[in-house]
XYZ file of C-alpha atoms in Angstrom:
549
model
C 72.752 15.062 236.330
C 72.432 11.809 238.253
C 69.995 8.833 238.255
C 66.291 8.663 237.974
C 64.593 5.612 236.445
C 63.583 5.289 232.797
C 62.354 2.525 230.574
C 64.581 -0.137 228.975
C 64.586 -0.250 225.235
C 66.216 -2.584 222.581
C 69.308 -1.460 220.808
C 69.096 0.054 217.323
C 72.012 0.357 215.058
C 72.861 3.870 213.940
C 71.737 4.940 210.410
C 73.927 6.766 207.946
C 72.970 10.106 206.450
C 74.686 12.624 204.227
C 75.737 16.104 205.096
C 78.745 18.451 204.708
C 77.399 20.964 207.141
C 79.553 20.247 210.131
C 82.967 21.899 210.281
C 85.104 20.445 212.961
C 88.663 21.157 213.837
C 91.049 19.649 216.472
C 92.547 21.695 219.270
C 96.258 21.657 220.005
C 97.194 19.416 222.898
C 100.281 19.434 224.967
C 102.215 16.200 225.248
C 103.268 15.302 228.689
C 106.567 13.533 229.778
C 107.799 12.611 233.217
C 108.976 15.316 235.542
C 107.949 17.052 238.632
C 105.438 19.847 239.118
C 103.489 21.001 242.162
C 100.470 19.428 243.846
C 101.867 15.940 243.570
C 101.317 15.688 239.821
C 104.106 14.369 237.702
C 104.469 15.456 234.102
C 106.068 18.456 232.188
C 104.500 19.916 229.184
C 106.481 19.765 225.964
C 105.951 21.022 222.389
C 102.305 20.790 221.397
C 101.239 18.543 218.590
C 98.185 19.089 216.398
C 95.829 16.135 216.096
C 94.975 14.907 212.689
C 91.555 15.299 211.307
C 89.458 14.688 208.221
C 87.261 17.191 206.537
C 83.533 16.605 206.403
C 82.583 14.436 203.377
C 79.123 13.495 201.968
C 79.394 9.925 203.265
C 78.223 8.247 206.424
C 77.630 10.572 209.297
C 80.414 9.221 211.415
C 82.937 10.202 208.724
C 82.209 13.911 209.512
C 84.013 13.495 212.819
C 87.776 13.869 212.887
C 90.191 11.268 214.038
C 92.071 11.893 217.275
C 95.731 11.573 218.088
C 97.298 10.062 221.196
C 99.219 11.217 224.192
C 100.326 9.664 227.460
C 100.752 11.064 230.920
C 101.113 10.298 234.662
C 99.289 12.031 237.476
C 99.673 11.526 241.267
C 101.573 8.425 240.653
C 98.546 6.599 239.271
C 98.986 4.452 236.231
C 96.952 5.725 233.260
C 95.928 4.651 229.922
C 97.264 6.106 226.626
C 94.994 8.941 225.863
C 93.314 9.828 222.651
C 93.346 13.547 222.314
C 89.837 14.955 222.549
C 89.035 18.016 220.628
C 86.441 20.776 221.149
C 83.773 20.674 218.483
C 83.821 23.821 216.427
C 80.271 23.700 215.115
C 78.619 26.611 213.290
C 75.645 26.367 215.636
C 73.687 29.393 214.379
C 74.005 28.382 210.708
C 72.697 24.969 211.346
C 69.914 26.075 213.658
C 68.802 28.699 211.082
C 67.170 25.808 209.173
C 64.229 23.641 210.048
C 64.298 20.911 212.557
C 64.763 17.727 210.529
C 61.500 16.046 211.373
C 61.115 14.187 208.093
C 64.534 12.618 208.439
C 63.481 11.399 211.880
C 60.249 10.002 210.648
C 62.189 8.148 207.962
C 64.495 6.612 210.493
C 61.662 5.570 212.707
C 59.830 3.955 209.827
C 63.156 2.028 209.026
C 63.194 0.776 212.626
C 59.676 -0.358 212.438
C 60.255 -2.118 209.239
C 63.291 -3.914 210.734
C 60.657 -5.512 213.076
C 57.744 -5.674 210.669
C 59.152 -5.747 207.068
C 55.914 -5.054 205.333
C 54.697 -2.409 207.773
C 52.307 0.054 206.280
C 49.716 2.554 207.521
C 50.397 5.636 209.632
C 52.303 6.913 212.590
C 50.140 8.752 214.991
C 51.218 11.076 217.792
C 49.636 13.659 220.086
C 51.361 16.638 221.572
C 50.781 17.576 225.099
C 47.627 19.554 225.933
C 47.520 22.715 227.949
C 45.982 22.207 231.397
C 45.583 24.089 234.645
C 46.988 23.471 238.076
C 44.711 21.774 240.548
C 42.465 24.338 242.397
C 43.898 27.180 240.252
C 43.403 28.997 237.044
C 47.144 29.059 236.396
C 48.496 26.752 233.758
C 50.845 23.790 234.429
C 54.252 24.722 232.886
C 54.184 23.283 229.416
C 56.639 20.540 228.432
C 56.203 18.901 225.001
C 56.107 15.182 224.751
C 59.476 14.197 223.466
C 58.169 11.608 220.940
C 55.979 14.251 219.332
C 58.845 16.743 219.299
C 61.174 14.182 217.646
C 58.818 13.729 214.742
C 57.617 17.258 214.263
C 59.892 19.838 215.920
C 56.719 21.431 217.238
C 56.930 22.746 220.803
C 53.314 24.069 221.041
C 50.329 22.571 222.850
C 47.225 20.743 221.698
C 48.585 19.532 218.279
C 48.365 16.188 216.540
C 50.519 14.480 213.944
C 49.892 11.874 211.196
C 52.639 10.334 208.973
C 51.509 8.186 206.003
C 54.149 5.479 205.672
C 53.399 4.646 202.113
C 53.511 8.273 200.757
C 55.933 9.667 203.385
C 53.503 12.472 203.775
C 53.283 14.295 207.080
C 50.394 16.331 208.487
C 50.299 18.524 211.507
C 46.920 19.180 213.001
C 46.666 22.494 215.068
C 43.758 23.975 217.028
C 41.313 26.308 215.471
C 41.430 29.890 216.661
C 39.521 30.457 219.870
C 38.353 34.053 220.146
C 38.261 33.951 223.932
C 41.841 32.636 224.039
C 42.988 35.360 221.643
C 41.742 37.999 224.137
C 44.054 36.761 226.849
C 46.968 35.158 224.850
C 46.998 36.694 221.364
C 46.775 34.956 218.046
C 48.115 31.399 217.814
C 50.306 30.092 215.072
C 48.517 30.133 211.745
C 48.571 27.219 209.261
C 50.725 29.267 206.879
C 53.169 30.105 209.617
C 53.374 26.509 210.804
C 53.971 25.163 207.295
C 56.828 27.705 206.812
C 58.389 27.016 210.251
C 58.239 23.262 210.529
C 59.546 20.332 208.363
C 56.045 19.039 207.529
C 54.001 18.683 204.301
C 50.583 19.888 205.381
C 48.796 21.704 208.189
C 45.108 21.146 208.961
C 42.823 22.200 211.791
C 42.404 19.538 214.543
C 38.739 19.232 213.466
C 40.020 17.346 210.369
C 41.927 14.759 212.387
C 39.270 11.980 212.621
C 38.120 12.320 208.949
C 41.827 12.067 207.879
C 42.369 8.968 210.071
C 39.185 7.372 208.663
C 40.361 7.874 205.136
C 43.876 6.587 205.764
C 42.531 3.643 207.829
C 40.413 2.399 204.928
C 43.436 1.169 202.979
C 43.635 -2.647 202.951
C 45.753 -4.118 205.857
C 46.501 -0.668 207.228
C 48.048 -0.327 210.714
C 48.075 2.692 212.964
C 51.164 2.870 215.106
C 50.663 4.952 218.264
C 51.816 5.083 221.869
C 49.601 3.487 224.590
C 47.952 5.904 227.010
C 48.737 8.831 224.654
C 45.604 8.759 222.474
C 42.684 11.077 223.318
C 39.218 9.594 223.975
C 37.940 11.600 220.988
C 40.269 10.012 218.520
C 39.043 6.994 216.572
C 41.085 4.258 214.926
C 38.053 2.125 213.932
C 38.856 1.982 210.246
C 42.387 0.524 210.731
C 42.766 -3.246 210.335
C 45.595 -3.354 212.981
C 46.552 -1.181 215.916
C 50.062 -1.353 217.259
C 50.509 0.532 220.507
C 54.022 -0.578 221.427
C 56.459 -0.431 218.474
C 56.311 3.310 217.735
C 57.449 4.347 221.189
C 60.299 1.831 221.123
C 61.425 2.986 217.650
C 61.514 6.620 218.655
C 63.347 5.962 221.860
C 66.021 3.907 220.113
C 66.422 6.357 217.089
C 67.029 9.172 219.569
C 70.283 7.584 220.728
C 72.129 8.672 217.459
C 72.026 12.380 216.878
C 72.008 14.264 213.576
C 73.773 17.608 212.974
C 70.869 19.724 214.066
C 70.486 17.873 217.330
C 74.123 18.143 218.003
C 73.976 21.871 217.266
C 70.980 22.242 219.760
C 72.979 20.535 222.508
C 76.029 22.582 221.679
C 73.959 25.674 221.953
C 72.658 24.586 225.288
C 76.201 23.911 226.426
C 77.514 27.355 225.306
C 74.803 29.081 227.227
C 75.436 26.886 230.329
C 79.077 27.524 230.128
C 78.654 31.247 230.383
C 76.262 30.767 233.311
C 78.789 28.466 235.062
C 81.455 31.176 234.712
C 79.069 33.717 236.152
C 78.678 31.597 239.314
C 82.496 31.387 239.707
C 82.552 35.140 239.594
C 79.858 35.473 242.254
C 80.470 32.597 244.705
C 83.047 34.285 246.813
C 80.575 37.172 247.725
C 77.430 34.946 247.936
C 75.872 34.095 251.303
C 73.468 31.298 250.478
C 73.077 28.557 247.822
C 69.799 30.073 246.511
C 71.677 33.158 245.459
C 73.762 31.090 243.134
C 70.786 29.064 241.843
C 69.085 32.350 240.922
C 72.237 33.731 239.304
C 72.604 30.709 237.165
C 68.972 30.707 235.949
C 69.167 34.374 235.278
C 72.393 34.037 233.304
C 70.773 31.362 231.131
C 67.541 33.428 230.659
C 69.477 36.492 229.689
C 70.857 34.437 226.772
C 67.382 33.355 225.631
C 67.224 29.973 227.463
C 64.089 30.210 229.413
C 64.015 26.566 230.611
C 66.474 24.543 232.652
C 67.125 20.951 231.504
C 66.587 19.741 235.097
C 66.395 21.236 238.605
C 69.798 22.711 239.566
C 71.894 21.165 242.258
C 73.699 23.827 244.245
C 75.324 21.976 247.081
C 77.802 23.401 249.528
C 80.137 21.709 251.920
C 79.074 18.190 253.048
C 75.836 18.572 251.135
C 77.814 17.944 247.946
C 77.934 14.233 249.084
C 74.174 14.070 248.344
C 73.903 13.178 244.677
C 70.604 14.799 243.967
C 70.633 17.497 246.634
C 67.444 19.466 246.321
C 67.369 22.123 249.045
C 69.613 24.837 247.553
C 69.057 27.081 250.548
C 71.877 26.558 252.982
C 74.356 29.280 254.083
C 77.782 29.115 252.440
C 79.733 30.428 255.525
C 82.518 28.120 256.640
C 82.027 25.714 253.700
C 84.905 24.442 251.582
C 83.500 23.443 248.173
C 80.478 24.176 246.132
C 79.116 21.470 243.722
C 77.057 23.028 240.936
C 75.189 20.636 238.668
C 73.111 22.737 236.347
C 72.385 23.050 232.612
C 70.169 25.008 230.292
C 67.709 23.597 227.720
C 67.561 24.934 224.229
C 64.551 24.117 222.027
C 63.878 20.990 224.077
C 67.413 19.701 224.061
C 69.456 19.496 227.254
C 72.909 20.266 228.584
C 74.134 18.624 231.711
C 77.252 20.054 233.346
C 78.768 19.775 236.863
C 81.536 21.768 238.265
C 82.990 21.689 241.823
C 85.137 24.572 243.100
C 86.384 26.281 246.324
C 84.009 28.924 247.718
C 86.829 30.956 249.047
C 88.906 30.843 245.869
C 91.432 28.374 247.260
C 91.260 24.556 247.498
C 92.285 23.006 250.843
C 94.960 20.316 250.604
C 92.346 17.590 250.955
C 89.860 19.075 248.521
C 92.534 19.770 245.908
C 93.815 16.132 246.157
C 90.329 14.758 245.584
C 89.605 17.203 242.793
C 92.734 16.078 240.967
C 91.814 12.448 241.265
C 88.305 13.115 239.907
C 89.700 15.233 237.070
C 92.035 12.376 236.157
C 89.225 9.924 236.253
C 87.315 12.079 233.809
C 90.378 12.612 231.540
C 91.202 8.836 231.427
C 87.618 7.853 230.778
C 87.247 10.420 227.953
C 90.464 9.077 226.445
C 88.676 5.679 226.052
C 85.713 7.110 224.156
C 85.135 6.141 220.538
C 82.583 4.344 218.487
C 81.975 0.809 219.762
C 83.656 1.177 223.186
C 81.906 -0.652 225.960
C 80.453 1.890 228.488
C 80.798 -0.759 231.164
C 84.588 -0.867 230.488
C 84.803 2.885 230.749
C 82.933 2.781 234.042
C 85.259 0.214 235.370
C 88.248 2.460 234.393
C 86.767 5.175 236.485
C 86.708 3.007 239.564
C 90.335 1.775 238.910
C 91.538 5.383 238.745
C 89.592 6.291 241.818
C 91.030 3.305 243.759
C 94.544 4.228 242.722
C 94.095 7.772 243.764
C 92.499 6.954 247.113
C 95.350 4.452 247.703
C 97.899 7.232 247.052
C 96.201 9.397 249.773
C 95.976 6.486 252.194
C 92.183 6.543 252.354
C 92.298 3.086 250.890
C 94.883 0.386 251.592
C 95.541 -3.015 250.239
C 95.614 -4.596 246.746
C 93.873 -2.566 243.983
C 92.374 -5.577 242.358
C 91.055 -6.968 245.595
C 89.452 -3.595 246.402
C 87.892 -3.481 242.928
C 86.609 -7.125 243.203
C 85.113 -6.385 246.705
C 83.367 -3.343 245.216
C 84.674 -1.239 248.099
C 85.119 1.740 245.773
C 81.309 1.942 245.427
C 81.337 3.539 248.913
C 83.019 6.569 247.318
C 81.559 6.393 243.795
C 78.058 4.935 244.120
C 76.570 6.137 240.883
C 77.094 5.337 237.196
C 79.660 7.195 235.170
C 77.190 8.877 232.853
C 74.121 8.618 230.624
C 72.928 9.498 227.147
C 71.970 13.102 226.613
C 69.414 14.545 224.249
C 65.902 15.863 224.507
C 65.922 14.399 228.070
C 68.734 14.889 230.484
C 68.751 11.160 231.090
C 68.026 10.258 227.517
C 66.638 7.086 226.238
C 68.148 3.866 224.765
C 70.745 2.973 227.414
C 69.251 -0.240 228.671
C 70.008 0.096 232.359
C 69.480 -2.753 234.762
C 68.450 -1.285 238.155
C 67.923 -4.890 239.526
C 71.589 -5.758 238.877
C 72.970 -7.507 241.963
C 76.408 -6.002 241.332
C 76.453 -2.554 243.110
C 79.158 -1.283 240.616
C 76.685 -1.521 237.685
C 73.247 -1.245 239.357
C 73.006 2.518 238.562
C 74.970 2.483 235.278
C 72.463 4.075 232.904
C 74.037 2.769 229.632
C 74.800 -0.929 229.391
C 75.983 -1.149 225.741
C 78.650 -0.138 223.317
C 78.523 3.479 222.268
C 77.467 4.257 218.686
C 78.963 7.051 216.692
C 77.151 10.390 217.058
C 75.638 9.498 220.428
C 76.153 12.071 223.156
C 76.988 10.846 226.591
C 77.900 12.506 229.843
C 81.134 11.622 231.648
C 80.640 12.564 235.256
C 82.943 10.762 237.651
C 82.892 11.738 241.306
C 84.250 10.952 244.701
C 81.919 11.539 247.711
C 82.301 11.348 251.452
C 78.739 10.586 252.519
C 78.669 9.186 255.986
C 75.289 7.463 255.427
C 76.852 5.432 252.669
C 80.318 4.859 253.960
C 79.690 4.101 257.609
C 78.225 0.686 256.822
C 81.375 -0.156 254.880
C 83.496 0.655 257.907
C 81.607 -1.947 259.959
C 81.621 -4.639 257.291
C 84.906 -6.746 257.462
C 84.585 -7.260 253.673
C 85.343 -3.627 253.141
C 86.767 -2.233 256.326
C 90.022 -3.947 255.855
C 90.561 -1.771 252.834
C 89.664 1.613 254.435
C 91.901 3.563 256.752
C 89.307 5.379 258.952
C 91.883 7.686 260.570
C 92.827 9.052 257.130
C 89.276 9.161 255.967
C 88.341 11.366 258.849
C 90.289 14.244 257.295
C 88.081 14.231 254.205
C 84.483 14.428 255.445
C 84.399 18.167 255.010
C 85.308 17.801 251.320
C 81.685 16.534 250.902
C 81.885 15.514 247.275
C 83.587 16.363 243.998
C 81.899 15.663 240.589
C 83.045 16.916 237.151
C 80.691 16.412 234.204
C 81.037 17.078 230.442
C 78.893 16.190 227.472
C 80.849 14.126 224.899
C 79.967 13.494 221.191
C 81.192 10.040 220.182
C 82.915 9.611 216.748
C 84.754 6.827 214.962
C 88.083 7.284 216.603
C 87.402 9.367 219.670
C 85.144 12.126 220.964
C 84.455 15.838 220.986
C 83.712 17.762 224.110
C 80.716 19.942 223.673
C 81.197 21.509 227.164
C 83.549 24.493 227.541
C 82.767 25.321 231.218
C 86.074 25.906 233.119
C 87.431 23.008 235.097
C 91.156 23.524 235.393
C 91.754 23.830 239.196
C 94.245 26.733 238.935
C 91.947 28.585 236.598
C 89.000 28.076 238.909
C 91.015 29.544 241.786
C 92.144 32.536 239.734
C 88.668 33.484 238.626
C 87.079 33.063 242.036
C 89.902 34.835 243.885
C 89.847 37.801 241.497
C 86.126 38.252 241.582
């Protein structure tokens, strides 16, 4: 999924925590040596070599992640970096998710962050969940979406709840609505206090009528501070007894702590990826017979819902032909007849955690020469960028690599001409790759903590959503693309700074490709990364599935 704005937040170092619950193993990877194979790709597969890995140990979280090996390869004559092998993460998702969402551990991390800013901080953390409300001029409800800060500290995805965490005693209390007999008639019985206490990682459950008396009691402690989020406190709630009111730090703390994921969060995102992978394959099997984009959008959502995922992480992008050059295409209602490629950017949500996957494939089951060439360049961009991933890597450096590989590939096709470094320095490649390489993923599709700078004068970095080094156990999308959007490219053709690097006659053969984007969700570890996404992307396999459907 591509850019929309979100707030900037200060960096927070990852915390260590103990667990032996994550079992990970490395896949076998083929080592590639020089040779000749079809489609202009050089490289012949030789004997596979198993990557080394370490077993989970009860030490820092990052030590649960195996080390990666290294391979080297060449594609389309483009120079590549030495690659770290990237394994699939074999996580026992169902076993992990059978336990409670780790709300208390999240609260502890948030307090640690607050005390890194205010060492003697005491008092309470206060959060409100989202309330149920009706659509304007209607008695139908607005679709419910829990506030992510509330979800992070409670794991509670129901409406009209409140949360108080006593910093001194580490005691958490969830306040839930009293039973409304009228509501029961229409909607059935709500969650009882006993059920809530059994289901959630909290210490006590009280009716919401006890909220203000509880706050009054906790606020009476000498020097007590209430940490809350501005504009997210109901008018009926009183903080009068608290000596201090801090309405900024709690939001910052939660947003920064969300960058580094624990095992439970990783399992949630893996679950969302597994569901989405099945749905993506269902579209491959249907696309050849479909007539309109909306058929495929409906099929994707249906495939997710049939697996229990009732919500999508974001509105699907189902773009055929030249529409694939529109990054956030919204129509999803155009006929597929006569179109070459379909770009499907779609992902399910599971218990408030997102997946974000993009695949591009031939509607007919066979790539054209031009679309295959662009697809291979984008796939190499992704492979090379994934190879760079590990704890501490600069995301800006990975983004630059994507542009370098794109430039080399477009030079090999003749779309670009001239010196690669001069093309990069001129930022001409942003005509074909105008967006950032990826973003953090979590409860939000575009998750928090990346510190983007949308005012950056450099067009290469203006839409880069992460401007820092990647911590272990963060999850980031890697979504390179090459697009042929006339609205974006035409001005480059009339600007001497850029036009000298673009061969317009060659470019004219590629407009109908529209755009190619490939996006996976990567878990960062000490020495590499794990791909949480298993949706098919091998071009030969894509053709095989579509053609045989």
